[in-house]
Amino acid sequence: MAKVQLNQKEQHYAGTREQAEEIVLTAKENENLQMHKISEKYNKFGQYFLIDLTFAYQTPKEVMESRPQDDAPEGQMTIDEGVEYTLEKDGSISVPEGQISDEEIDAVEFVEEQEESETPIDPVNDDELPF
């Protein structure tokens, strides 16, 4: 999946108001400029200007709508795929016959067996520590 830049923020420094306005004029040539702000600041060396620029290239909605529907990563289900299941009152889940392959059932059972076989870690009392 390719990266798509949605927005970019820049901050520039100018010594005079004229230089700050020149930076903004240059930025306005870019049609993606969404916002600009010139802030007058002071420090022990005197007055200076900070210029904040925000560029927006595409909205997330445009990017997501342009993605193909079957663009799910390898091994991940798309929104149209899935497994039908029923949530029982006791909290368990039942799946209709044929929804999950035997290999997938074996894999889940193997993981559950591994989790059950792990021995719990005994808590250690701070007084028993050598340091």
Backbone as ProteinMPNN parsed JSONL, in Angstrom:
{"seq_chain_A": "MAKVQLNQKEQHYAGTREQAEEIVLTAKENENLQMHKISEKYNKFGQYFLIDLTFAYQTPKEVMESRPQDDAPEGQMTIDEGVEYTLEKDGSISVPEGQISDEEIDAVEFVEEQEESETPIDPVNDDELPF", "coords_chain_A": {"N_chain_A": [[0.849, -1.165, 0.0], [0.606, 2.153, -0.851], [1.965, 5.177, 0.476], [0.078, 8.071, 1.134], [0.182, 11.45, 1.067], [-1.558, 13.613, 3.101], [-1.643, 16.082, 4.428], [0.46, 18.911, 5.274], [2.531, 20.661, 7.477], [4.261, 23.685, 7.97], [6.784, 25.755, 9.394], [8.151, 28.941, 9.456], [10.773, 31.394, 9.787], [11.118, 34.9, 10.073], [12.796, 38.019, 9.862], [11.667, 40.529, 9.503], [8.461, 42.167, 9.018], [7.859, 42.487, 6.314], [9.445, 40.498, 5.089], [8.162, 38.26, 6.14], [5.589, 38.492, 5.01], [6.307, 38.154, 2.373], [7.097, 35.478, 2.345], [4.618, 34.302, 2.817], [3.226, 35.123, 0.507], [4.651, 33.695, -1.449], [4.002, 31.113, -0.638], [1.28, 31.132, -1.174], [1.158, 30.686, -3.865], [1.037, 28.013, -4.177], [-1.594, 25.921, -4.693], [-2.626, 24.266, -2.762], [-2.485, 25.416, -0.296], [-3.889, 25.849, 2.799], [-4.061, 27.307, 5.179], [-2.593, 30.17, 6.666], [-0.489, 31.917, 8.958], [0.815, 34.706, 10.572], [2.861, 35.388, 13.196], [3.782, 37.747, 15.568], [6.672, 37.995, 17.428], [8.794, 38.266, 20.364], [12.079, 38.364, 21.706], [15.162, 38.282, 23.648], [16.8, 39.377, 21.74], [15.238, 40.986, 20.21], [12.535, 41.873, 17.984], [10.784, 39.413, 16.04], [9.323, 37.299, 13.465], [7.083, 34.588, 13.237], [6.006, 32.279, 10.877], [3.337, 30.327, 10.15], [2.367, 27.707, 8.114], [-0.101, 25.765, 6.487], [-0.691, 23.053, 4.483], [-3.037, 21.266, 2.563], [-3.502, 18.331, 0.89], [-5.143, 16.176, 0.036], [-8.329, 15.0, 1.118], [-9.004, 12.658, 3.756], [-11.291, 11.208, 3.116], [-11.459, 11.318, 0.304], [-9.207, 9.822, -0.358], [-9.782, 7.305, 0.766], [-12.111, 6.606, -0.626], [-11.081, 6.263, -3.142], [-9.691, 3.932, -3.012], [-9.457, 0.553, -4.082], [-12.011, -1.933, -3.559], [-11.179, -4.55, -2.916], [-8.736, -4.315, -1.643], [-7.498, -5.368, 0.591], [-4.967, -6.197, 2.981], [-2.632, -8.963, 2.645], [-3.982, -11.979, 3.744], [-5.869, -10.788, 5.337], [-9.319, -10.251, 5.891], [-11.706, -8.764, 3.668], [-14.187, -6.153, 3.937], [-16.484, -7.202, 2.92], [-16.169, -9.893, 3.093], [-16.139, -12.583, 5.484], [-17.082, -14.367, 8.473], [-19.979, -15.987, 9.391], [-21.531, -15.966, 12.535], [-22.849, -16.981, 15.745], [-23.665, -15.566, 18.796], [-23.766, -17.046, 21.825], [-25.799, -17.366, 24.844], [-24.186, -17.977, 27.024], [-21.841, -16.768, 26.423], [-20.207, -18.025, 24.624], [-19.262, -18.739, 21.21], [-20.851, -19.799, 18.297], [-20.384, -21.348, 15.14], [-21.771, -21.757, 11.934], [-21.838, -24.951, 10.23], [-19.195, -25.636, 7.972], [-18.316, -23.021, 7.626], [-15.808, -22.494, 8.661], [-12.625, -23.827, 7.998], [-11.223, -27.144, 8.552], [-8.487, -27.013, 9.114], [-8.211, -24.431, 10.172], [-9.733, -24.68, 12.503], [-8.21, -26.606, 13.856], [-5.88, -25.093, 14.262], [-6.77, -23.076, 15.998], [-7.521, -24.621, 18.207], [-5.005, -25.663, 18.883], [-3.622, -23.343, 19.7], [-5.183, -22.652, 21.919], [-4.676, -24.887, 23.569], [-1.948, -24.512, 24.034], [-1.988, -22.137, 25.482], [-3.331, -22.975, 27.794], [-1.516, -24.817, 28.818], [0.652, -23.404, 29.72], [2.616, -22.61, 32.49], [1.702, -20.862, 35.407], [3.253, -17.86, 36.587], [4.919, -17.562, 39.615], [4.29, -15.175, 42.123], [6.8, -12.922, 43.298], [8.208, -12.126, 46.344], [9.213, -8.973, 47.579], [11.081, -9.003, 49.613], [12.615, -11.223, 49.139], [14.327, -10.65, 47.077], [17.675, -10.176, 45.873], [18.73, -7.604, 45.756]], "CA_chain_A": [[0.0, 0.0, 0.0], [1.414, 3.362, -0.984], [1.669, 6.271, 1.391], [-0.546, 9.218, 0.496], [0.308, 12.607, 1.947], [-2.815, 14.343, 3.21], [-1.389, 17.477, 4.777], [1.827, 19.239, 5.66], [2.635, 21.917, 8.218], [5.59, 24.274, 7.929], [6.956, 26.961, 10.2], [9.285, 29.712, 8.956], [11.218, 32.531, 10.584], [11.453, 36.104, 9.308], [13.256, 39.117, 10.71], [10.802, 41.71, 9.344], [7.092, 41.896, 8.568], [7.894, 42.383, 4.856], [9.948, 39.164, 4.765], [7.108, 37.31, 6.503], [4.539, 38.578, 3.992], [6.858, 37.591, 1.148], [7.013, 34.02, 2.504], [3.204, 33.935, 2.648], [2.901, 35.28, -0.917], [5.241, 32.554, -2.153], [3.212, 29.927, -0.28], [-0.036, 31.228, -1.807], [1.257, 30.178, -5.228], [0.655, 26.601, -4.088], [-3.061, 25.872, -4.55], [-2.989, 23.413, -1.63], [-2.37, 26.166, 0.952], [-5.173, 25.928, 3.502], [-4.048, 28.282, 6.248], [-1.323, 30.82, 6.973], [-0.588, 32.785, 10.118], [2.045, 35.401, 10.919], [2.85, 35.736, 14.621], [4.849, 38.657, 15.969], [7.285, 37.485, 18.663], [9.912, 39.039, 20.907], [13.006, 37.713, 22.622], [16.184, 39.232, 24.106], [17.445, 39.991, 20.576], [14.313, 41.908, 19.572], [11.302, 41.399, 17.344], [10.877, 38.521, 14.884], [8.016, 36.812, 13.03], [6.925, 33.168, 12.921], [4.989, 32.077, 9.851], [2.806, 28.963, 10.134], [1.68, 27.382, 6.859], [-0.695, 24.434, 6.451], [-1.09, 22.622, 3.146], [-3.879, 20.062, 2.541], [-3.42, 17.8, -0.463], [-6.368, 15.415, -0.204], [-9.004, 14.664, 2.362], [-9.011, 11.205, 3.955], [-12.45, 10.637, 2.431], [-11.093, 11.125, -1.108], [-8.239, 8.737, -0.438], [-10.44, 6.034, 1.068], [-13.052, 6.28, -1.697], [-10.345, 5.89, -4.342], [-9.103, 2.6, -2.819], [-10.279, -0.554, -4.56], [-12.671, -2.655, -2.473], [-10.469, -5.765, -2.545], [-7.369, -3.89, -1.35], [-7.14, -5.803, 1.942], [-3.639, -6.811, 3.051], [-2.568, -10.424, 2.539], [-4.463, -12.721, 4.901], [-6.913, -10.059, 6.059], [-10.595, -10.276, 5.186], [-12.282, -7.477, 3.292], [-15.417, -5.896, 4.68], [-17.548, -8.029, 2.368], [-15.927, -11.263, 3.511], [-16.295, -12.771, 6.912], [-17.641, -15.616, 8.945], [-21.209, -15.816, 10.153], [-21.447, -16.621, 13.841], [-23.933, -16.707, 16.679], [-23.196, -15.398, 20.163], [-24.655, -17.764, 22.74], [-26.045, -16.681, 26.115], [-23.087, -18.222, 27.957], [-20.672, -16.041, 25.951], [-19.483, -18.762, 23.593], [-19.621, -18.413, 19.839], [-21.012, -20.968, 17.434], [-20.222, -21.05, 13.717], [-22.447, -22.78, 11.131], [-20.983, -25.956, 9.585], [-18.627, -25.269, 6.68], [-17.83, -21.638, 7.605], [-14.385, -22.495, 8.986], [-12.001, -25.076, 7.56], [-10.685, -27.992, 9.614], [-7.16, -26.519, 9.477], [-8.376, -23.267, 11.04], [-10.202, -25.175, 13.798], [-7.049, -27.225, 14.497], [-4.965, -24.028, 14.674], [-7.347, -22.424, 17.178], [-7.418, -25.562, 19.32], [-3.592, -25.738, 19.257], [-3.297, -22.133, 20.466], [-5.848, -22.759, 23.221], [-3.938, -25.877, 24.355], [-0.689, -23.901, 24.453], [-2.283, -21.159, 26.525], [-3.69, -23.708, 29.004], [-0.376, -25.567, 29.334], [1.658, -22.504, 30.283], [2.572, -22.587, 33.946], [1.63, -19.478, 35.889], [4.45, -17.348, 37.247], [4.677, -17.307, 41.023], [4.699, -13.826, 42.501], [8.016, -12.858, 44.1], [8.147, -11.179, 47.436], [10.334, -8.037, 47.508], [12.084, -9.343, 50.639], [13.43, -12.314, 48.632], [15.207, -10.166, 46.037], [19.022, -9.93, 46.397], [19.148, -6.213, 45.678]], "C_chain_A": [[0.901, 1.236, 0.0], [1.001, 4.407, 0.048], [1.101, 7.428, 0.6], [-0.465, 10.379, 1.479], [-0.992, 13.394, 1.927], [-2.591, 15.815, 3.531], [0.05, 17.655, 5.204], [1.792, 20.573, 6.379], [4.079, 22.376, 8.174], [5.607, 25.479, 8.842], [8.235, 27.636, 9.731], [9.551, 30.882, 9.889], [11.502, 33.697, 9.65], [11.846, 37.202, 10.287], [12.376, 40.349, 10.63], [9.418, 41.271, 8.863], [7.072, 41.696, 7.051], [8.395, 40.999, 4.418], [8.883, 38.102, 5.057], [6.006, 37.307, 5.445], [5.011, 38.016, 2.654], [6.812, 36.054, 1.19], [5.58, 33.55, 2.285], [2.798, 34.061, 1.179], [3.456, 34.121, -1.749], [4.431, 31.291, -1.882], [1.844, 29.94, -0.961], [-0.021, 30.775, -3.263], [0.894, 28.694, -5.288], [-0.848, 26.539, -3.804], [-3.52, 25.032, -3.369], [-2.872, 24.122, -0.283], [-3.749, 26.313, 1.578], [-5.206, 27.073, 4.509], [-2.651, 28.884, 6.359], [-1.53, 31.768, 8.14], [0.788, 33.392, 10.37], [1.917, 35.846, 12.374], [4.049, 36.629, 14.925], [5.363, 38.208, 17.333], [8.432, 38.393, 19.087], [10.783, 38.128, 21.761], [14.083, 38.728, 22.999], [16.906, 39.926, 22.956], [16.523, 40.951, 19.835], [13.11, 41.211, 18.955], [11.63, 40.447, 16.187], [9.475, 37.998, 14.579], [8.075, 35.314, 12.739], [5.78, 33.037, 11.932], [4.602, 30.6, 9.87], [2.032, 28.771, 8.845], [1.131, 25.963, 6.963], [-1.171, 24.157, 5.037], [-1.926, 21.349, 3.281], [-3.942, 19.568, 1.105], [-4.657, 16.996, -0.848], [-7.024, 15.187, 1.137], [-8.949, 13.156, 2.534], [-10.168, 10.539, 3.22], [-12.125, 10.362, 0.959], [-10.147, 9.944, -1.274], [-8.929, 7.392, -0.232], [-11.424, 5.637, -0.036], [-12.331, 5.844, -2.966], [-9.703, 4.514, -4.223], [-10.021, 1.542, -3.402], [-10.842, -1.341, -3.377], [-11.88, -3.867, -2.003], [-9.004, -5.48, -2.205], [-6.961, -4.268, 0.072], [-5.743, -6.415, 1.923], [-3.733, -8.34, 3.01], [-3.031, -11.071, 3.838], [-5.551, -12.017, 5.689], [-8.19, -10.066, 5.231], [-11.009, -8.866, 4.792], [-13.586, -7.311, 4.05], [-16.576, -6.752, 4.173], [-17.392, -9.495, 2.743], [-16.194, -11.381, 4.998], [-16.904, -14.115, 7.214], [-18.902, -15.295, 9.723], [-21.05, -16.554, 11.471], [-22.644, -16.217, 14.683], [-23.335, -16.615, 18.074], [-24.218, -16.041, 21.089], [-24.788, -17.005, 24.045], [-24.912, -16.857, 27.115], [-21.793, -17.524, 27.531], [-19.866, -16.772, 24.898], [-20.024, -18.377, 22.218], [-19.774, -19.705, 19.066], [-20.996, -20.508, 15.979], [-20.942, -22.141, 12.932], [-21.443, -23.702, 10.438], [-20.485, -25.456, 8.236], [-18.096, -23.849, 6.604], [-16.318, -21.557, 7.848], [-13.821, -23.85, 8.592], [-11.461, -25.853, 8.759], [-9.31, -27.513, 10.065], [-7.259, -25.324, 10.421], [-8.843, -23.683, 12.426], [-9.039, -25.796, 14.555], [-6.08, -26.173, 15.02], [-5.468, -23.341, 15.932], [-7.229, -23.34, 18.387], [-5.978, -25.679, 19.801], [-3.206, -24.534, 20.111], [-3.928, -22.198, 21.842], [-5.136, -23.758, 24.124], [-2.638, -25.288, 24.872], [-0.91, -22.909, 25.592], [-2.602, -21.845, 27.838], [-2.487, -24.385, 29.63], [0.695, -24.68, 29.95], [1.507, -22.467, 31.797], [2.535, -21.146, 34.417], [2.918, -19.103, 36.627], [4.086, -17.039, 38.692], [5.097, -15.89, 41.36], [5.915, -13.885, 43.419], [7.847, -11.779, 45.164], [9.374, -10.257, 47.355], [11.443, -8.384, 48.495], [13.031, -10.434, 50.127], [14.439, -11.865, 47.583], [16.582, -9.841, 46.607], [19.452, -8.466, 46.376], [18.105, -5.274, 46.187]], "O_chain_A": [[1.848, 1.323, 0.781], [-0.165, 4.499, 0.433], [1.588, 7.737, -0.488], [-0.984, 10.297, 2.592], [-1.47, 13.793, 0.866], [-3.259, 16.689, 2.98], [0.767, 16.688, 5.46], [1.11, 21.503, 5.95], [5.004, 21.578, 8.32], [4.59, 26.142, 9.044], [9.279, 26.993, 9.619], [8.691, 31.3, 10.664], [12.059, 33.512, 8.568], [11.304, 37.302, 11.388], [12.33, 41.138, 11.574], [9.236, 40.158, 8.371], [6.35, 40.833, 6.552], [7.844, 40.399, 3.495], [8.731, 37.15, 4.291], [5.541, 36.245, 5.031], [4.216, 37.468, 1.89], [6.52, 35.413, 0.18], [5.348, 32.524, 1.646], [2.097, 33.193, 0.66], [2.783, 33.629, -2.655], [4.199, 30.491, -2.789], [1.306, 28.883, -1.291], [-1.076, 30.507, -3.837], [0.49, 28.189, -6.336], [-1.311, 27.051, -2.785], [-4.696, 25.079, -3.006], [-3.125, 23.516, 0.758], [-4.668, 26.843, 0.953], [-6.231, 27.732, 4.681], [-1.651, 28.192, 6.169], [-2.602, 32.352, 8.299], [1.798, 32.688, 10.38], [0.996, 36.576, 12.739], [5.185, 36.303, 14.58], [4.588, 38.058, 18.278], [8.965, 39.173, 18.297], [10.286, 37.237, 22.449], [13.937, 39.914, 22.703], [17.556, 40.951, 23.164], [16.966, 41.657, 18.929], [12.727, 40.111, 19.354], [12.605, 40.637, 15.459], [8.545, 38.228, 15.352], [8.998, 34.833, 12.081], [4.71, 33.615, 12.126], [5.44, 29.729, 9.634], [1.151, 29.565, 8.514], [1.806, 25.065, 7.465], [-1.949, 24.921, 4.465], [-1.559, 20.448, 4.035], [-4.379, 20.291, 0.209], [-5.159, 17.136, -1.963], [-6.358, 15.18, 2.173], [-8.854, 12.435, 1.541], [-10.028, 9.41, 2.75], [-12.471, 9.306, 0.428], [-10.273, 9.163, -2.217], [-8.681, 6.446, -0.979], [-11.555, 4.453, -0.347], [-12.907, 5.128, -3.785], [-9.219, 3.975, -5.218], [-11.238, 1.621, -3.237], [-10.219, -1.406, -2.317], [-11.901, -4.189, -0.815], [-8.134, -6.315, -2.453], [-6.165, -3.565, 0.694], [-5.372, -7.08, 0.955], [-4.777, -8.923, 3.303], [-2.525, -10.744, 4.912], [-6.104, -12.597, 6.624], [-8.146, -9.906, 4.011], [-10.704, -7.898, 5.489], [-14.035, -8.233, 4.73], [-17.535, -7.001, 4.903], [-18.361, -10.254, 2.717], [-16.444, -10.387, 5.679], [-17.202, -14.899, 6.313], [-18.897, -14.438, 10.607], [-20.492, -17.65, 11.51], [-23.35, -15.255, 14.382], [-22.58, -17.495, 18.487], [-25.38, -15.636, 21.132], [-23.995, -16.109, 24.333], [-24.693, -15.991, 27.963], [-20.766, -17.666, 28.193], [-18.933, -16.203, 24.331], [-21.091, -17.776, 22.09], [-18.934, -20.6, 19.162], [-21.513, -19.446, 15.632], [-20.759, -23.324, 13.217], [-20.335, -23.284, 10.101], [-21.259, -24.914, 7.446], [-17.474, -23.491, 5.603], [-15.638, -20.678, 7.319], [-14.444, -24.887, 8.817], [-11.267, -25.295, 9.839], [-8.985, -27.588, 11.25], [-6.479, -25.214, 11.367], [-8.405, -23.109, 13.423], [-8.879, -25.557, 15.752], [-5.517, -26.335, 16.103], [-4.685, -23.054, 16.838], [-6.876, -22.887, 19.475], [-5.742, -25.785, 21.005], [-2.537, -24.687, 21.133], [-3.29, -21.842, 22.833], [-5.0, -23.512, 25.323], [-2.259, -25.531, 26.018], [-0.127, -22.847, 26.54], [-2.197, -21.364, 28.896], [-2.429, -24.52, 30.852], [1.573, -25.186, 30.649], [0.402, -22.312, 32.318], [3.254, -20.299, 33.887], [3.578, -19.959, 37.216], [3.1, -16.359, 38.972], [6.157, -15.444, 40.923], [6.039, -14.805, 44.229], [7.395, -10.668, 44.886], [10.475, -10.738, 47.084], [12.613, -8.092, 48.245], [14.146, -10.557, 50.634], [15.33, -12.637, 47.231], [16.674, -9.29, 47.704], [20.488, -8.14, 46.956], [18.312, -4.06, 46.185]]}, "name": "protein", "num_of_chains": 1, "seq": "MAKVQLNQKEQHYAGTREQAEEIVLTAKENENLQMHKISEKYNKFGQYFLIDLTFAYQTPKEVMESRPQDDAPEGQMTIDEGVEYTLEKDGSISVPEGQISDEEIDAVEFVEEQEESETPIDPVNDDELPF"}
